[in-house]
CSV table of C-alpha atoms and ligand atoms in Angstrom, one decimal:
chain,number,residue,atom,x,y,z
A,1,UNK,CA,-5.4,-4.8,-39.4
A,2,UNK,CA,-1.8,-6.0,-39.8
A,3,UNK,CA,-0.1,-6.1,-36.3
A,4,UNK,CA,4.0,-6.7,-35.9
A,5,UNK,CA,4.8,-9.6,-34.7
A,6,UNK,CA,1.2,-11.6,-34.8
A,7,UNK,CA,1.3,-14.9,-36.2
A,8,UNK,CA,-0.9,-15.0,-39.2
A,9,UNK,CA,-4.6,-14.0,-39.0
A,10,UNK,CA,-4.0,-13.5,-34.9
A,11,UNK,CA,-5.4,-10.4,-33.5
A,12,UNK,CA,-3.1,-8.4,-31.7
A,13,UNK,CA,-2.2,-4.8,-30.9
A,14,UNK,CA,-2.0,-2.5,-33.4
A,15,UNK,CA,1.1,-0.4,-32.4
A,16,UNK,CA,3.2,-0.6,-29.3
A,17,UNK,CA,2.1,2.7,-27.8
A,18,UNK,CA,-1.5,0.7,-28.3
A,19,UNK,CA,-0.4,-2.3,-25.7
A,20,UNK,CA,1.7,0.2,-23.3
A,21,UNK,CA,-2.1,2.2,-23.3
A,22,UNK,CA,-3.2,-1.0,-23.0
A,23,UNK,CA,-1.6,-2.3,-19.9
A,24,UNK,CA,-1.1,1.4,-18.0
A,25,UNK,CA,-4.7,0.8,-18.5
A,26,UNK,CA,-5.3,-2.6,-16.7
A,27,UNK,CA,-2.7,-1.4,-14.2
A,28,UNK,CA,-4.4,2.1,-13.3
A,29,UNK,CA,-7.8,1.4,-11.6
A,30,UNK,CA,-10.0,1.3,-8.8
A,31,UNK,CA,-6.7,-0.1,-7.4
A,32,UNK,CA,-5.0,3.0,-7.2
A,33,UNK,CA,-7.8,5.6,-7.2
A,34,UNK,CA,-9.7,3.6,-4.6
A,35,UNK,CA,-8.0,0.3,-2.8
A,36,UNK,CA,-4.2,3.3,-2.2
A,37,UNK,CA,-5.6,6.1,-0.4
A,38,UNK,CA,-8.2,3.3,1.6
A,39,UNK,CA,-5.1,1.4,2.4
A,40,UNK,CA,-2.8,4.0,3.6
A,41,UNK,CA,-5.3,6.1,5.9
A,42,UNK,CA,-6.0,2.5,7.4
A,43,UNK,CA,-2.5,1.5,7.8
A,44,UNK,CA,-0.5,4.5,9.0
A,45,UNK,CA,0.1,6.2,5.9
A,46,UNK,CA,3.9,7.2,5.5
A,47,UNK,CA,6.0,4.1,6.2
A,48,UNK,CA,2.9,2.3,4.3
A,49,UNK,CA,3.7,4.0,1.0
A,50,UNK,CA,7.4,3.8,1.3
A,51,UNK,CA,6.8,0.3,1.8
A,52,UNK,CA,4.6,0.1,-1.3
A,53,UNK,CA,7.0,1.7,-3.2
A,54,UNK,CA,9.8,-0.6,-2.3
A,55,UNK,CA,8.2,-3.3,-3.3
A,56,UNK,CA,6.9,-2.4,-6.7
A,57,UNK,CA,10.7,-1.1,-7.6
A,58,UNK,CA,11.9,-5.1,-6.1
A,59,UNK,CA,9.3,-7.3,-6.6
A,60,UNK,CA,6.6,-6.2,-8.7
A,61,UNK,CA,8.5,-4.5,-11.5
A,62,UNK,CA,10.7,-8.0,-12.3
A,63,UNK,CA,7.7,-9.6,-12.0
A,64,UNK,CA,6.0,-7.8,-14.8
A,65,UNK,CA,9.1,-8.0,-17.4
A,66,UNK,CA,8.8,-11.8,-16.0
A,67,UNK,CA,4.9,-12.5,-17.1
A,68,UNK,CA,4.6,-10.2,-20.4
A,69,UNK,CA,7.9,-12.6,-21.1
A,70,UNK,CA,6.7,-15.3,-20.5
A,71,UNK,CA,3.6,-14.4,-22.6
A,72,UNK,CA,5.5,-13.2,-25.7
A,73,UNK,CA,7.5,-16.3,-25.5
A,74,UNK,CA,4.7,-18.5,-25.4
A,75,UNK,CA,1.8,-16.5,-27.7
A,76,UNK,CA,-1.0,-17.3,-26.2
A,77,UNK,CA,-3.3,-17.2,-22.8
A,78,UNK,CA,-1.3,-16.8,-20.1
A,79,UNK,CA,-1.6,-21.0,-18.6
A,80,UNK,CA,-0.7,-21.6,-22.6
A,81,UNK,CA,1.8,-20.1,-22.6
A,82,UNK,CA,3.3,-21.3,-19.2
A,83,UNK,CA,2.9,-24.6,-20.4
A,84,UNK,CA,5.0,-23.5,-23.5
A,85,UNK,CA,7.9,-22.1,-21.9
A,86,UNK,CA,7.8,-24.6,-19.1
A,87,UNK,CA,7.9,-27.9,-22.1
A,88,UNK,CA,10.2,-25.4,-24.3
A,89,UNK,CA,12.9,-25.5,-20.8
A,90,UNK,CA,12.4,-29.1,-20.4
A,91,UNK,CA,10.3,-29.0,-17.2
A,92,UNK,CA,7.0,-30.2,-16.5
A,93,UNK,CA,3.8,-28.6,-17.8
A,94,UNK,CA,2.1,-28.4,-14.9
A,95,UNK,CA,3.6,-25.3,-14.4
A,96,UNK,CA,0.3,-24.0,-16.3
A,97,UNK,CA,-0.9,-24.9,-12.8
A,98,UNK,CA,0.0,-21.2,-11.6
A,99,UNK,CA,-1.0,-19.2,-14.6
A,100,UNK,CA,-4.5,-21.2,-13.9
A,101,UNK,CA,-4.7,-20.3,-10.4
A,102,UNK,CA,-4.1,-16.3,-12.1
A,103,UNK,CA,-6.9,-16.8,-14.1
A,104,UNK,CA,-9.2,-17.9,-11.2
A,105,UNK,CA,-8.1,-14.7,-9.6
A,106,UNK,CA,-8.8,-12.1,-12.5
A,107,UNK,CA,-12.4,-13.9,-12.4
A,108,UNK,CA,-12.5,-12.9,-8.8
A,109,UNK,CA,-11.7,-10.0,-8.8
A,110,UNK,CA,-13.9,-9.3,-12.1
A,111,UNK,CA,-16.5,-10.3,-9.8
A,112,UNK,CA,-16.1,-8.0,-7.3
A,113,UNK,CA,-14.4,-4.7,-9.4
A,114,UNK,CA,-17.9,-4.7,-11.2
A,115,UNK,CA,-19.4,-4.1,-7.9
A,116,UNK,CA,-17.7,-1.0,-6.9
A,117,UNK,CA,-17.7,0.3,-10.8
A,118,UNK,CA,-21.3,-0.2,-10.7
A,119,UNK,CA,-21.3,2.3,-7.1
A,120,UNK,CA,-18.6,4.6,-9.5
A,121,UNK,CA,-21.9,4.6,-12.2
A,122,UNK,CA,-24.1,6.0,-9.3
A,123,UNK,CA,-21.7,9.1,-9.0
A,124,UNK,CA,-21.7,9.6,-12.0
A,125,UNK,CA,-25.0,9.5,-12.1
A,126,UNK,CA,-26.2,12.1,-9.2
A,127,UNK,CA,-23.6,14.4,-10.0
A,128,UNK,CA,-24.9,14.6,-13.9
A,129,UNK,CA,-28.5,15.2,-12.3
A,130,UNK,CA,-27.1,17.4,-10.1
A,131,UNK,CA,-25.2,19.6,-12.7
A,132,UNK,CA,-28.3,19.4,-14.8
A,133,UNK,CA,-30.5,20.5,-11.6
A,134,UNK,CA,-28.4,23.6,-10.3
A,135,UNK,CA,-26.1,25.0,-13.5
A,136,UNK,CA,-22.3,25.5,-13.3
A,137,UNK,CA,-22.0,28.0,-10.2
A,138,UNK,CA,-21.9,27.3,-6.5
A,139,UNK,CA,-21.3,23.7,-5.2
A,140,UNK,CA,-22.5,20.5,-5.3
A,141,UNK,CA,-26.0,19.3,-4.5
A,142,UNK,CA,-27.1,22.9,-3.1
A,143,UNK,CA,-29.1,23.0,-0.1
A,144,UNK,CA,-29.1,19.9,0.3
A,145,UNK,CA,-27.5,19.1,3.7
A,146,UNK,CA,-24.1,17.8,4.2
A,147,UNK,CA,-25.5,14.4,6.6
A,148,UNK,CA,-27.7,13.5,4.1
A,149,UNK,CA,-24.8,13.8,0.9
A,150,UNK,CA,-23.5,11.5,2.8
A,151,UNK,CA,-25.9,8.9,3.6
A,152,UNK,CA,-26.2,8.8,-0.1
A,153,UNK,CA,-23.6,6.2,0.3
A,154,UNK,CA,-25.3,3.9,2.7
A,155,UNK,CA,-28.7,4.1,1.2
A,156,UNK,CA,-27.3,2.7,-1.9
A,157,UNK,CA,-25.3,0.1,-0.6
A,158,UNK,CA,-28.0,-1.0,1.3
A,159,UNK,CA,-30.2,-1.1,-1.9
A,160,UNK,CA,-29.8,-4.6,-3.2
A,161,UNK,CA,-31.8,-4.3,-6.8
A,162,UNK,CA,-30.2,-0.8,-7.3
A,163,UNK,CA,-26.5,-3.0,-6.6
A,164,UNK,CA,-27.2,-5.5,-8.6
A,165,UNK,CA,-28.1,-3.9,-11.6
A,166,UNK,CA,-25.8,-0.9,-11.7
A,167,UNK,CA,-23.5,-4.5,-11.3
A,168,UNK,CA,-24.7,-5.4,-13.9
A,169,UNK,CA,-24.9,-2.6,-16.5
A,170,UNK,CA,-20.5,-2.0,-15.4
A,171,UNK,CA,-20.2,-5.7,-16.6
A,172,UNK,CA,-22.0,-5.2,-19.6
A,173,UNK,CA,-20.6,-2.3,-20.7
A,174,UNK,CA,-17.1,-4.1,-20.0
A,175,UNK,CA,-18.1,-6.9,-22.1
A,176,UNK,CA,-19.2,-4.7,-25.2
A,177,UNK,CA,-15.5,-4.1,-24.9
A,178,UNK,CA,-13.8,-7.6,-24.8
A,179,UNK,CA,-16.5,-9.5,-27.8
A,180,UNK,CA,-14.0,-7.3,-30.2
A,181,UNK,CA,-11.0,-8.6,-29.4
A,182,UNK,CA,-8.0,-6.9,-28.9
A,183,UNK,CA,-7.4,-4.2,-31.4
A,184,UNK,CA,-11.0,-3.8,-32.2
A,185,UNK,CA,-12.2,-3.6,-28.8
A,186,UNK,CA,-9.6,-3.4,-25.8
A,187,UNK,CA,-7.2,-1.5,-26.8
A,188,UNK,CA,-9.6,1.0,-28.4
A,189,UNK,CA,-10.5,1.7,-25.2
A,190,UNK,CA,-7.1,2.4,-23.5
A,191,UNK,CA,-6.5,4.5,-27.0
A,192,UNK,CA,-9.0,6.6,-25.9
A,193,UNK,CA,-10.1,6.6,-22.4
A,194,UNK,CA,-6.5,6.7,-20.8
A,195,UNK,CA,-5.9,9.7,-22.2
A,196,UNK,CA,-9.1,11.2,-21.3
A,197,UNK,CA,-8.0,9.9,-17.7
A,198,UNK,CA,-4.9,11.6,-17.3
A,199,UNK,CA,-6.2,15.0,-18.4
A,200,UNK,CA,-8.5,14.9,-15.7
A,201,UNK,CA,-6.3,13.8,-13.5
A,202,UNK,CA,-4.0,16.3,-13.7
A,203,UNK,CA,-6.3,19.0,-14.1
A,204,UNK,CA,-7.9,17.8,-10.4
A,205,UNK,CA,-5.0,17.8,-8.8
A,206,UNK,CA,-3.8,20.8,-10.0
A,207,UNK,CA,-6.7,22.3,-8.8
A,208,UNK,CA,-6.9,20.9,-5.8
A,209,UNK,CA,-3.0,22.1,-5.3
A,210,UNK,CA,-4.0,25.5,-6.0
A,211,UNK,CA,-6.9,25.3,-4.1
A,212,UNK,CA,-6.9,22.7,-1.2
A,213,UNK,CA,-4.3,21.7,1.2
A,214,UNK,CA,-1.2,20.6,-0.2
A,215,UNK,CA,0.4,21.2,2.2
A,216,UNK,CA,-2.0,18.9,4.8
A,217,UNK,CA,-1.9,16.5,2.5
A,218,UNK,CA,2.0,15.7,2.3
A,219,UNK,CA,2.3,15.6,5.8
A,220,UNK,CA,-0.4,13.6,6.2
A,221,UNK,CA,1.3,11.0,3.3
A,222,UNK,CA,4.4,11.1,4.3
A,223,UNK,CA,5.4,11.1,8.2
A,224,UNK,CA,7.0,7.9,8.3
A,225,UNK,CA,6.3,6.0,12.0
A,226,UNK,CA,8.0,2.7,11.3
A,227,UNK,CA,6.4,0.6,14.6
A,228,UNK,CA,3.6,0.7,12.3
A,229,UNK,CA,5.1,-1.6,9.5
A,230,UNK,CA,3.4,-5.0,11.3
A,231,UNK,CA,3.9,-8.3,9.4
A,232,UNK,CA,-0.2,-7.7,7.7
A,233,UNK,CA,0.4,-4.5,7.2
A,234,UNK,CA,3.6,-5.7,5.3
A,235,UNK,CA,1.3,-8.0,3.5
A,236,UNK,CA,-1.2,-5.6,3.3
A,237,UNK,CA,1.4,-3.5,1.2
A,238,UNK,CA,2.4,-6.2,-1.1
A,239,UNK,CA,-0.7,-7.5,-2.6
A,240,UNK,CA,-1.4,-4.0,-3.0
A,241,UNK,CA,1.6,-3.7,-5.5
A,242,UNK,CA,0.6,-7.2,-7.1
A,243,UNK,CA,-3.2,-5.8,-7.9
A,244,UNK,CA,-2.4,-1.9,-8.4
A,245,UNK,CA,0.2,-3.3,-10.8
A,246,UNK,CA,-2.0,-6.3,-12.8
A,247,UNK,CA,0.2,-9.1,-11.6
A,248,UNK,CA,-0.7,-12.4,-11.0
A,249,UNK,CA,-3.8,-12.4,-12.3
A,250,UNK,CA,-2.6,-13.8,-15.8
A,251,UNK,CA,-3.4,-10.1,-17.6
A,252,UNK,CA,-0.3,-9.1,-18.1
A,253,UNK,CA,0.9,-13.1,-19.6
A,254,UNK,CA,-2.0,-12.8,-21.6
A,255,UNK,CA,-2.1,-9.3,-22.9
A,256,UNK,CA,2.5,-10.0,-23.9
A,257,UNK,CA,0.8,-12.5,-26.3
A,258,UNK,CA,-0.1,-9.9,-28.3
A,259,UNK,CA,3.2,-7.6,-28.2
A,260,UNK,CA,5.6,-7.5,-31.5
A,261,UNK,CA,9.3,-9.3,-30.7
A,262,UNK,CA,10.5,-5.7,-31.2
A,263,UNK,CA,9.4,-4.5,-28.2
A,264,UNK,CA,11.7,-4.3,-25.5
A,265,UNK,CA,10.3,-5.8,-22.6
A,266,UNK,CA,12.5,-4.4,-20.2
A,267,UNK,CA,11.5,-1.0,-20.7
A,268,UNK,CA,7.5,-1.3,-21.4
A,269,UNK,CA,7.4,-2.8,-18.3
A,270,UNK,CA,9.5,0.0,-16.2
A,271,UNK,CA,7.2,2.3,-17.8
A,272,UNK,CA,4.1,0.5,-17.1
A,273,UNK,CA,5.1,0.6,-13.4
A,274,UNK,CA,6.1,4.1,-12.9
A,275,UNK,CA,3.1,5.2,-14.4
A,276,UNK,CA,1.2,3.1,-12.2
A,277,UNK,CA,3.1,4.5,-8.8
A,278,UNK,CA,2.4,8.0,-10.0
A,279,UNK,CA,-1.5,7.8,-10.3
A,280,UNK,CA,-1.5,6.0,-6.8
A,281,UNK,CA,0.4,8.9,-5.3
A,282,UNK,CA,-1.4,11.1,-7.2
A,283,UNK,CA,-4.9,10.1,-6.1
A,284,UNK,CA,-3.9,10.9,-3.1
A,285,UNK,CA,-2.1,14.2,-3.9
A,286,UNK,CA,-6.0,14.4,-5.8
A,287,UNK,CA,-8.2,13.5,-3.0
A,288,UNK,CA,-6.5,14.8,0.0
A,289,UNK,CA,-6.4,18.2,-0.1
A,290,UNK,CA,-9.9,18.3,-1.6
A,291,UNK,CA,-10.5,16.6,1.5
A,292,UNK,CA,-8.6,19.2,3.9
A,293,UNK,CA,-10.0,21.9,2.5
A,294,UNK,CA,-13.5,21.5,2.9
A,295,UNK,CA,-12.5,21.4,6.7
A,296,UNK,CA,-13.2,17.7,6.6
A,297,UNK,CA,-11.4,14.8,8.4
A,298,UNK,CA,-9.7,12.5,5.6
A,299,UNK,CA,-11.6,9.8,6.7
A,300,UNK,CA,-9.8,5.6,5.9
A,301,UNK,CA,-12.0,3.2,3.4
A,302,UNK,CA,-14.2,3.8,0.7
A,303,UNK,CA,-15.7,6.5,2.8
A,304,UNK,CA,-13.6,8.7,1.7
A,305,UNK,CA,-14.5,8.3,-2.2
A,306,UNK,CA,-17.6,8.1,-1.6
A,307,UNK,CA,-19.0,10.4,1.1
A,308,UNK,CA,-16.2,12.8,2.4
A,309,UNK,CA,-15.6,13.9,-1.0
A,310,UNK,CA,-19.2,14.6,-2.5
A,311,UNK,CA,-19.0,16.3,1.2
A,312,UNK,CA,-16.3,18.1,-0.4
A,313,UNK,CA,-17.8,19.1,-3.7
A,314,UNK,CA,-20.3,20.7,-1.5
A,315,UNK,CA,-18.6,23.4,-0.5
A,316,UNK,CA,-16.6,24.3,-3.9
A,317,UNK,CA,-17.1,26.4,-6.9
A,318,UNK,CA,-17.9,24.7,-9.9
A,319,UNK,CA,-18.7,21.7,-7.6
A,320,UNK,CA,-20.9,19.6,-9.9
A,321,UNK,CA,-18.9,19.7,-12.7
A,322,UNK,CA,-15.7,18.8,-10.5
A,323,UNK,CA,-17.6,16.2,-9.0
A,324,UNK,CA,-18.9,14.6,-12.0
A,325,UNK,CA,-15.7,14.8,-13.9
A,326,UNK,CA,-14.2,12.9,-10.5
A,327,UNK,CA,-16.3,10.3,-11.0
A,328,UNK,CA,-16.3,10.1,-14.4
A,329,UNK,CA,-12.7,9.9,-14.5
A,330,UNK,CA,-12.7,7.2,-12.3
A,331,UNK,CA,-15.2,4.8,-14.5
A,332,UNK,CA,-12.8,5.4,-17.7
A,333,UNK,CA,-9.5,3.7,-15.3
A,334,UNK,CA,-12.1,0.9,-13.7
A,335,UNK,CA,-13.6,0.4,-17.6
A,336,UNK,CA,-9.9,-0.2,-19.0
A,337,UNK,CA,-8.8,-2.5,-15.8
A,338,UNK,CA,-12.2,-4.5,-15.9
A,339,UNK,CA,-12.1,-5.2,-19.8
A,340,UNK,CA,-8.0,-6.8,-18.6
A,341,UNK,CA,-9.7,-8.5,-16.0
A,342,UNK,CA,-12.3,-10.2,-19.0
A,343,UNK,CA,-10.2,-10.7,-21.4
A,344,UNK,CA,-7.4,-13.4,-19.4
A,345,UNK,CA,-10.0,-15.6,-18.3
A,346,UNK,CA,-11.6,-15.6,-22.2
A,347,UNK,CA,-8.4,-15.8,-23.6
A,348,UNK,CA,-7.5,-19.2,-21.6
A,349,UNK,CA,-11.4,-20.7,-22.7
A,350,UNK,CA,-10.8,-19.6,-26.8
A,351,UNK,CA,-6.7,-20.8,-26.0
A,352,UNK,CA,-7.0,-23.7,-23.8
A,353,UNK,CA,-10.3,-25.0,-24.4
A,354,UNK,CA,-11.1,-23.6,-28.5
A,355,UNK,CA,-13.8,-22.1,-27.7
A,356,UNK,CA,-14.8,-19.2,-29.7
A,357,UNK,CA,-14.8,-15.2,-28.3
A,358,UNK,CA,-17.9,-15.3,-28.1
A,359,UNK,CA,-18.8,-18.1,-26.5
A,360,UNK,CA,-15.5,-17.9,-23.9
A,361,UNK,CA,-16.6,-13.6,-23.2
A,362,UNK,CA,-20.6,-14.7,-22.7
A,363,UNK,CA,-19.5,-17.8,-20.0
A,364,UNK,CA,-17.1,-15.6,-18.5
A,365,UNK,CA,-19.5,-12.3,-18.1
A,366,UNK,CA,-22.5,-14.5,-16.9
A,367,UNK,CA,-19.9,-16.6,-14.1
A,368,UNK,CA,-19.3,-13.1,-13.4
A,369,UNK,CA,-23.0,-11.9,-13.2
A,370,UNK,CA,-23.7,-14.8,-11.0
A,371,UNK,CA,-20.6,-14.5,-8.3
A,372,UNK,CA,-20.9,-10.8,-9.0
A,373,UNK,CA,-24.9,-10.6,-7.2
A,374,UNK,CA,-23.8,-12.1,-4.2
A,375,UNK,CA,-21.0,-9.4,-3.9
A,376,UNK,CA,-23.3,-6.9,-5.3
A,377,UNK,CA,-25.9,-8.0,-2.1
A,378,UNK,CA,-22.9,-8.3,0.6
A,379,UNK,CA,-23.4,-5.0,1.5
A,380,UNK,CA,-27.1,-5.0,2.4
A,381,UNK,CA,-29.3,-8.6,2.2
A,382,UNK,CA,-26.4,-10.6,2.7
A,383,UNK,CA,-24.0,-8.8,5.1
A,384,UNK,CA,-24.5,-11.2,7.5
A,385,UNK,CA,-23.3,-14.3,5.3
A,386,UNK,CA,-19.0,-14.1,6.1
A,387,UNK,CA,-18.5,-17.5,3.3
A,388,UNK,CA,-14.6,-17.4,4.8
A,389,UNK,CA,-15.2,-16.7,8.4
A,390,UNK,CA,-14.1,-19.3,9.9
A,391,UNK,CA,-10.6,-18.0,9.4
A,392,UNK,CA,-9.3,-14.7,11.6
A,393,UNK,CA,-7.6,-13.0,7.9
A,394,UNK,CA,-11.7,-12.8,7.3
A,395,UNK,CA,-13.7,-12.2,9.9
A,396,UNK,CA,-16.4,-10.1,9.5
A,397,UNK,CA,-16.1,-10.2,6.0
A,398,UNK,CA,-18.9,-10.8,3.6
A,399,UNK,CA,-18.2,-11.9,-0.2
A,400,UNK,CA,-17.3,-8.6,-1.4
A,401,UNK,CA,-14.5,-7.8,1.0
A,402,UNK,CA,-13.7,-11.7,1.3
A,403,UNK,CA,-12.5,-12.0,-2.1
A,404,UNK,CA,-10.6,-9.0,-2.3
A,405,UNK,CA,-8.4,-10.4,0.8
A,406,UNK,CA,-8.4,-13.5,-0.7
A,407,UNK,CA,-6.7,-12.3,-3.7
A,408,UNK,CA,-4.9,-9.6,-2.5
A,409,UNK,CA,-3.6,-11.2,0.4
A,410,UNK,CA,-3.1,-14.7,-0.7
A,411,UNK,CA,-4.6,-15.7,-4.4
A,412,UNK,CA,-2.1,-13.0,-6.0
A,413,UNK,CA,1.8,-13.4,-3.8
A,414,UNK,CA,1.0,-16.9,-4.3
A,415,UNK,CA,1.1,-17.5,-7.6
A,416,UNK,CA,3.6,-14.4,-8.2
A,417,UNK,CA,5.8,-16.8,-5.6
A,418,UNK,CA,5.4,-19.3,-7.9
A,419,UNK,CA,6.0,-17.2,-10.9
A,420,UNK,CA,9.2,-15.9,-9.2
A,421,UNK,CA,10.1,-19.7,-8.7
A,422,UNK,CA,9.9,-20.8,-12.0
A,423,UNK,CA,11.5,-17.6,-14.1
A,424,UNK,CA,14.1,-18.0,-11.4
A,425,UNK,CA,14.9,-21.6,-11.5
A,426,UNK,CA,13.3,-23.7,-14.0
A,427,UNK,CA,13.0,-21.5,-17.1
A,428,UNK,CA,15.8,-22.0,-19.6
A,429,UNK,CA,18.5,-19.1,-19.3
A,430,UNK,CA,18.4,-18.6,-23.1
A,431,UNK,CA,15.0,-18.2,-23.1
A,432,UNK,CA,14.8,-15.6,-20.6
A,433,UNK,CA,18.0,-13.6,-21.8
A,434,UNK,CA,16.7,-13.7,-25.6
A,435,UNK,CA,13.1,-11.9,-24.2
A,436,UNK,CA,13.9,-10.1,-21.6
A,437,UNK,CA,15.2,-6.6,-23.0
A,438,UNK,CA,18.0,-6.4,-20.4
A,439,UNK,CA,22.2,-6.0,-20.5
A,440,UNK,CA,25.3,-6.4,-18.6
A,441,UNK,CA,24.2,-5.2,-14.4
A,442,UNK,CA,21.0,-5.1,-15.0
A,443,UNK,CA,20.9,-8.1,-16.4
A,444,UNK,CA,22.4,-10.2,-13.5
A,445,UNK,CA,20.2,-8.1,-11.4
A,446,UNK,CA,17.5,-8.9,-12.5
A,447,UNK,CA,18.1,-12.8,-12.7
A,448,UNK,CA,18.9,-12.1,-9.0
A,449,UNK,CA,15.9,-10.7,-8.0
A,450,UNK,CA,14.2,-13.3,-9.5
A,451,UNK,CA,16.3,-16.4,-8.1
A,452,UNK,CA,16.6,-15.0,-4.6
A,453,UNK,CA,14.5,-11.8,-3.5
A,454,UNK,CA,11.5,-12.2,-4.9
A,455,UNK,CA,10.4,-15.9,-3.8
A,456,UNK,CA,12.3,-15.3,-0.4
A,457,UNK,CA,10.6,-11.8,0.2
A,458,UNK,CA,7.6,-13.2,-0.6
A,459,UNK,CA,8.2,-16.6,1.5
A,460,UNK,CA,8.8,-13.9,4.6
A,461,UNK,CA,5.8,-11.6,3.7
A,462,UNK,CA,3.4,-14.3,3.4
A,463,UNK,CA,4.4,-16.2,6.3
A,464,UNK,CA,4.3,-13.1,8.8
A,465,UNK,CA,1.7,-11.8,7.2
A,466,UNK,CA,-0.6,-14.4,7.6
A,467,UNK,CA,0.5,-15.9,10.7
A,468,UNK,CA,0.9,-12.5,12.6
A,469,UNK,CA,0.5,-14.1,16.2
A,470,UNK,CA,3.8,-16.1,15.6
A,471,UNK,CA,6.0,-13.4,16.0
A,472,UNK,CA,4.3,-11.1,18.4
B,501,LIG,N1,-4.9,-2.4,-11.5
B,501,LIG,C1,-6.0,-3.0,-11.0
B,501,LIG,C2,-6.2,-1.5,-10.8
B,501,LIG,O1,-5.5,-1.2,-9.8
B,501,LIG,C3,-6.8,-4.3,-11.0
B,501,LIG,C4,-6.6,-5.5,-11.6
B,501,LIG,C5,-5.6,-5.8,-10.9
B,501,LIG,C6,-6.6,-5.5,-12.6
B,501,LIG,N2,-5.4,-7.6,-11.7
B,501,LIG,C7,-6.3,-7.3,-12.8
B,501,LIG,C8,-7.2,-5.4,-13.7
B,501,LIG,C9,-5.7,-7.7,-13.8
B,501,LIG,C10,-7.1,-6.0,-14.6
B,501,LIG,C11,-6.3,-7.1,-15.3
B,501,LIG,O2,-7.8,-1.1,-10.3
């Protein structure tokens, strides 16, 4: 398909809308639906949410613009684009290592992301079976004790063969899309699944707003207690902002390489950030009312989605169908993210090492499957294996949790820091001026953020987050 702005013969988005849907698809995922409510619950609700929003606006959004800008200028996978932009600015080609760290992070995230994607497949399966069993009316899992329903989760994640099989299934589904390339695969997933996702999310949220405990939810999510805003909590919020916007994982740069010159990157970055943040907040507004209305406590962590929520669907009319719709929605969001996570390392193997798409995608898939098996088993058989346990940041964490912490608390903020230094201090100003789509005061503001606020804030947050004891 002829694509605007693409070099001859190169695969690219078939339209600006396709790019937007793919970028939003990559941003909106398990991070918004599972990780955000869990982090908000664990880190004290309102103050975390407020600090998170600040991070998105002042750090995430300007970095998102920077990343897509480097990609469009470089016209290739992230490390190659970083190298080209560095060379064009007369700087060392070693800046490509910032993006290599990003590619590596994408690979690590992909490995554990597809494990959780697999869990979602399991819940799609059990709600679908329940719908066939009990029919439309009444709650889900009729006649089954709530404890049994909540017990399904520990039972599933401790079942090694099950989690491994589910993980591989999710990985293979992802691979099938990425094998078909940008316009033929990744874009197709985004264009079909993202609109369906939004319809489901709005439908379930509105249902909850009328039928559920909406007022209590607002109180829960927006009560501010600023004494809770400690160094580690701030690091959690920044990490969550990076994770949720798909920053520092080479994907936004890679996606930017397939965008036409006529697209205003400042405005697309703003839309992507707004959409992503709205979905995170909506996820809270969607989950908590259902749970609170069922008279349940909104437990923190993964139990919220995988235990409390299925229990709540037991109490609701048309519960099986609602549960099925809910987990299908989560699955759609997860899939449009996992394709982005797989594309970033694949594109590097293609543009940086000359592999064909098929060989590149298979290599990444096999690598992610091998590491993924260790993650999948880390909630059961390998729960005693703590790969980074010698460091207190990773205390007691199995492979899945350790990779999650390693990326969101360390590699993402660090790669983001160097990207800011690169754009703010190294890249030729004429080059950023030509690409960023900003003018006047906003342009100066963006440069100020990239030169000063973003790097200094990230350094400060990394230090107080990693060494909280120094400041106690
Ligand atoms: N943003 C995704 C989410 O919220 C997770 C993610 C992080 C991601 N980095 C990415 C997805 C890169 C695609 C590409 O779930």
